[in-house]
CSV table of C-alpha atoms in Angstrom, one decimal:
chain,number,residue,atom,x,y,z
A,8,UNK,CA,14.5,-3.6,2.7
A,9,UNK,CA,12.7,-0.4,3.4
A,10,UNK,CA,14.2,1.7,6.2
A,11,UNK,CA,13.0,4.9,7.8
A,12,UNK,CA,15.3,6.7,10.1
A,13,UNK,CA,14.3,9.4,12.6
A,14,UNK,CA,11.1,10.5,10.9
A,15,UNK,CA,9.5,13.6,12.5
A,16,UNK,CA,6.3,15.3,11.6
A,17,UNK,CA,4.9,18.6,12.7
A,18,UNK,CA,1.7,20.6,11.9
A,19,UNK,CA,2.5,24.3,12.5
A,20,UNK,CA,4.1,24.3,16.0
A,21,UNK,CA,2.4,21.0,17.0
A,22,UNK,CA,4.7,17.9,16.8
A,23,UNK,CA,2.8,14.8,15.7
A,24,UNK,CA,5.5,12.2,15.4
A,25,UNK,CA,9.1,12.5,16.6
A,26,UNK,CA,12.1,10.3,15.7
A,27,UNK,CA,10.3,7.3,14.4
A,28,UNK,CA,12.6,4.6,13.0
A,29,UNK,CA,11.9,1.2,11.6
A,30,UNK,CA,12.9,-1.4,9.0
A,31,UNK,CA,10.7,-3.7,6.8
A,32,UNK,CA,12.1,-6.8,5.2
A,33,UNK,CA,11.1,-8.0,1.8
A,34,UNK,CA,7.8,-10.0,2.0
A,35,UNK,CA,7.1,-8.5,5.4
A,36,UNK,CA,4.2,-6.2,6.5
A,37,UNK,CA,4.8,-3.7,9.3
A,38,UNK,CA,1.6,-2.4,10.8
A,39,UNK,CA,1.3,1.0,12.3
A,40,UNK,CA,-1.6,1.8,14.6
A,41,UNK,CA,-2.7,4.9,16.5
A,42,UNK,CA,-5.6,7.3,16.9
A,43,UNK,CA,-6.9,9.5,14.1
A,44,UNK,CA,-4.9,12.7,13.5
A,45,UNK,CA,-1.7,11.3,14.9
A,46,UNK,CA,0.0,11.4,11.5
A,47,UNK,CA,-0.2,7.8,10.2
A,48,UNK,CA,-1.5,8.6,6.8
A,49,UNK,CA,0.9,11.5,6.5
A,50,UNK,CA,3.8,9.1,7.1
A,51,UNK,CA,2.5,7.2,4.0
A,52,UNK,CA,2.4,10.4,2.1
A,53,UNK,CA,6.0,11.2,3.1
A,54,UNK,CA,7.0,7.7,1.9
A,55,UNK,CA,5.2,8.2,-1.4
A,56,UNK,CA,6.4,11.7,-2.0
A,57,UNK,CA,2.9,13.3,-1.7
A,58,UNK,CA,3.0,15.0,1.7
A,59,UNK,CA,0.8,18.0,2.0
A,60,UNK,CA,2.7,21.3,2.1
A,61,UNK,CA,1.0,22.3,5.3
A,62,UNK,CA,3.0,19.6,7.1
A,63,UNK,CA,6.7,19.7,7.9
A,64,UNK,CA,8.6,16.4,7.8
A,65,UNK,CA,12.2,15.3,8.3
A,66,UNK,CA,13.9,12.0,8.3
A,67,UNK,CA,15.6,9.6,5.9
A,68,UNK,CA,14.1,6.8,3.8
A,69,UNK,CA,16.2,4.1,2.2
A,70,UNK,CA,15.2,1.2,-0.1
A,71,UNK,CA,18.1,-1.3,-0.2
A,72,UNK,CA,20.5,1.5,0.8
A,73,UNK,CA,19.3,3.9,-1.9
A,74,UNK,CA,17.9,7.2,-0.6
A,75,UNK,CA,14.2,7.9,-1.5
A,76,UNK,CA,13.1,11.0,0.4
A,77,UNK,CA,14.5,13.4,-2.3
A,78,UNK,CA,13.0,11.5,-5.3
A,79,UNK,CA,9.8,12.7,-7.0
A,80,UNK,CA,6.9,10.4,-6.6
A,81,UNK,CA,7.2,9.1,-10.2
A,82,UNK,CA,10.7,7.9,-9.5
A,83,UNK,CA,10.0,6.0,-6.3
A,84,UNK,CA,8.2,2.9,-7.8
A,85,UNK,CA,5.8,2.8,-4.9
A,86,UNK,CA,2.5,1.0,-4.8
A,87,UNK,CA,-0.5,2.4,-2.8
A,88,UNK,CA,-3.6,0.6,-1.7
A,89,UNK,CA,-6.3,2.7,-0.1
A,90,UNK,CA,-9.7,2.4,1.6
A,91,UNK,CA,-11.6,2.5,-1.7
A,92,UNK,CA,-10.4,0.2,-4.6
A,93,UNK,CA,-10.2,3.2,-7.0
A,94,UNK,CA,-10.7,1.1,-10.1
A,95,UNK,CA,-11.5,3.0,-13.3
A,96,UNK,CA,-15.3,2.6,-13.4
A,97,UNK,CA,-15.5,3.0,-17.2
A,98,UNK,CA,-12.9,0.3,-17.9
A,99,UNK,CA,-13.3,-3.4,-17.8
A,100,UNK,CA,-11.5,-5.5,-15.2
A,101,UNK,CA,-8.9,-6.7,-17.7
A,102,UNK,CA,-8.4,-3.1,-19.0
A,103,UNK,CA,-7.9,-2.0,-15.4
A,104,UNK,CA,-5.2,-4.7,-15.0
A,105,UNK,CA,-3.5,-3.9,-18.3
A,106,UNK,CA,-3.4,-0.2,-17.4
A,107,UNK,CA,-1.0,-1.0,-14.6
A,108,UNK,CA,1.5,-3.2,-16.4
A,109,UNK,CA,4.6,-1.2,-17.5
A,110,UNK,CA,4.4,-0.1,-21.1
A,111,UNK,CA,7.9,-1.4,-22.0
A,112,UNK,CA,6.7,-5.0,-21.5
A,113,UNK,CA,5.7,-6.6,-24.9
A,114,UNK,CA,2.0,-6.6,-25.7
A,115,UNK,CA,1.6,-10.4,-25.7
A,116,UNK,CA,3.4,-10.7,-22.3
A,117,UNK,CA,1.1,-7.9,-20.9
A,118,UNK,CA,-2.0,-9.8,-22.0
A,119,UNK,CA,-0.6,-13.0,-20.4
A,120,UNK,CA,0.1,-11.2,-17.1
A,121,UNK,CA,-3.4,-9.7,-17.0
A,122,UNK,CA,-5.0,-13.1,-17.8
A,123,UNK,CA,-2.9,-14.8,-15.1
A,124,UNK,CA,-4.1,-12.2,-12.7
A,125,UNK,CA,-7.7,-13.0,-13.5
A,126,UNK,CA,-7.0,-16.7,-12.9
A,127,UNK,CA,-5.3,-15.9,-9.6
A,128,UNK,CA,-8.4,-13.8,-8.6
A,129,UNK,CA,-10.7,-16.7,-9.5
A,130,UNK,CA,-12.7,-14.5,-12.0
A,131,UNK,CA,-11.4,-15.5,-15.4
A,132,UNK,CA,-15.0,-15.0,-16.7
A,133,UNK,CA,-15.1,-11.4,-15.5
A,134,UNK,CA,-12.5,-10.0,-17.9
A,135,UNK,CA,-14.9,-7.8,-19.7
A,136,UNK,CA,-17.0,-6.9,-16.6
A,137,UNK,CA,-17.1,-3.4,-15.2
A,138,UNK,CA,-15.9,-2.9,-11.5
A,139,UNK,CA,-19.5,-2.2,-10.5
A,140,UNK,CA,-20.4,-5.7,-11.4
A,141,UNK,CA,-18.0,-7.2,-8.8
A,142,UNK,CA,-18.4,-7.6,-5.1
A,143,UNK,CA,-16.6,-5.4,-2.6
A,144,UNK,CA,-14.1,-8.2,-1.9
A,145,UNK,CA,-13.5,-8.9,-5.6
A,146,UNK,CA,-12.9,-5.2,-6.2
A,147,UNK,CA,-10.4,-5.1,-3.3
A,148,UNK,CA,-8.5,-8.1,-4.7
A,149,UNK,CA,-8.4,-6.6,-8.2
A,150,UNK,CA,-7.1,-3.3,-6.8
A,151,UNK,CA,-4.3,-5.1,-5.0
A,152,UNK,CA,-3.2,-7.1,-8.1
A,153,UNK,CA,-3.4,-4.1,-10.3
A,154,UNK,CA,-1.1,-2.3,-7.9
A,155,UNK,CA,1.3,-5.3,-7.9
A,156,UNK,CA,1.3,-5.6,-11.7
A,157,UNK,CA,2.9,-2.2,-11.8
A,158,UNK,CA,5.9,-3.9,-10.2
A,159,UNK,CA,6.4,-1.6,-7.2
A,160,UNK,CA,9.5,-1.8,-5.1
A,161,UNK,CA,7.5,-1.3,-1.9
A,162,UNK,CA,3.8,-1.2,-0.9
A,163,UNK,CA,1.8,1.3,1.3
A,164,UNK,CA,-1.6,0.2,2.6
A,165,UNK,CA,-3.9,2.9,4.0
A,166,UNK,CA,-6.8,1.3,5.8
A,167,UNK,CA,-7.5,-1.0,2.8
A,168,UNK,CA,-9.9,-3.3,4.7
A,169,UNK,CA,-12.0,-0.7,6.5
A,170,UNK,CA,-14.9,-0.7,4.0
A,171,UNK,CA,-15.3,-4.5,4.0
A,172,UNK,CA,-17.7,-6.5,6.2
A,173,UNK,CA,-16.0,-8.9,8.7
A,174,UNK,CA,-16.2,-12.1,6.6
A,175,UNK,CA,-14.7,-10.3,3.6
A,176,UNK,CA,-12.0,-8.7,5.7
A,177,UNK,CA,-10.7,-12.1,6.8
A,178,UNK,CA,-10.5,-13.4,3.2
A,179,UNK,CA,-9.0,-10.2,1.7
A,180,UNK,CA,-6.4,-9.9,4.5
A,181,UNK,CA,-5.2,-13.4,3.8
A,182,UNK,CA,-5.1,-12.7,0.1
A,183,UNK,CA,-3.1,-9.5,0.6
A,184,UNK,CA,-0.6,-11.1,2.8
A,185,UNK,CA,-0.1,-14.0,0.4
A,186,UNK,CA,0.4,-11.7,-2.6
A,187,UNK,CA,2.9,-9.5,-0.7
A,188,UNK,CA,4.9,-12.6,0.3
A,189,UNK,CA,4.9,-13.8,-3.3
A,190,UNK,CA,6.0,-10.4,-4.6
A,191,UNK,CA,8.7,-10.3,-1.9
A,192,UNK,CA,8.4,-6.6,-1.3
A,193,UNK,CA,8.3,-4.6,1.9
A,194,UNK,CA,4.9,-3.3,2.9
A,195,UNK,CA,3.6,-0.8,5.5
A,196,UNK,CA,0.0,-1.0,6.7
A,197,UNK,CA,-1.8,1.8,8.5
A,198,UNK,CA,-4.9,0.6,10.4
A,199,UNK,CA,-7.2,1.3,13.4
A,200,UNK,CA,-8.1,-2.4,13.7
A,201,UNK,CA,-5.8,-4.7,15.8
A,202,UNK,CA,-7.2,-7.6,13.8
A,203,UNK,CA,-5.8,-6.1,10.6
A,204,UNK,CA,-2.3,-5.9,12.2
A,205,UNK,CA,-2.6,-9.4,13.6
A,206,UNK,CA,-3.6,-10.9,10.3
A,207,UNK,CA,-0.5,-9.5,8.6
A,208,UNK,CA,1.7,-11.6,10.9
A,209,UNK,CA,4.4,-9.0,11.2
A,210,UNK,CA,5.7,-6.4,13.6
A,211,UNK,CA,3.3,-3.7,14.8
A,212,UNK,CA,4.1,-0.1,16.0
A,213,UNK,CA,1.4,1.6,18.2
A,214,UNK,CA,1.9,5.4,17.9
A,215,UNK,CA,0.9,7.5,20.8
A,216,UNK,CA,-0.2,11.2,20.8
A,217,UNK,CA,2.9,13.4,21.2
A,218,UNK,CA,2.9,15.2,24.6
A,219,UNK,CA,4.6,18.6,24.7
A,220,UNK,CA,7.1,19.1,27.4
A,221,UNK,CA,6.4,21.8,29.9
């Protein structure tokens, strides 16, 4: 379970978020909505350990009762999926998948895991294709499975469906939810689209702009 307790965020003297708390169960997706500039993506940066130094944040983060907020990014075992798939353009699809699999796993097992991912994606014939040869929906699916092959303990999704057309969005949303449930890890989605949140079939928090008290 991923828990956030009393998260607060300020930019200079301007409070953006104050005392935000929530819990996310394994296999569950919590969606966070709100207008641009309210601090949604900065919350993800706080959870991944990559918050910009121009922002001040406080609060506690726990993963199964272990404290995360003081750990460096490379010790958090966090997966991140963003608006763009960010696949390595010069590497084949199977090379992209293999890149994510932890190096301590034996070579043969790594190959099997990558091939199984291709089967799951329905593109076993695209192992040697470059990302540019895939559709937008296929690239989004590959990016998700590459992230999950790294065996993260929790997953952060920053507007991952926003660049897809409506038909693709429905399919990719369903695929993302299915894979998160199969991986049984907590996931946090930031989105502007109520349909994204609805498709994740989990709780939703709607952040409002912070109003200074007179």
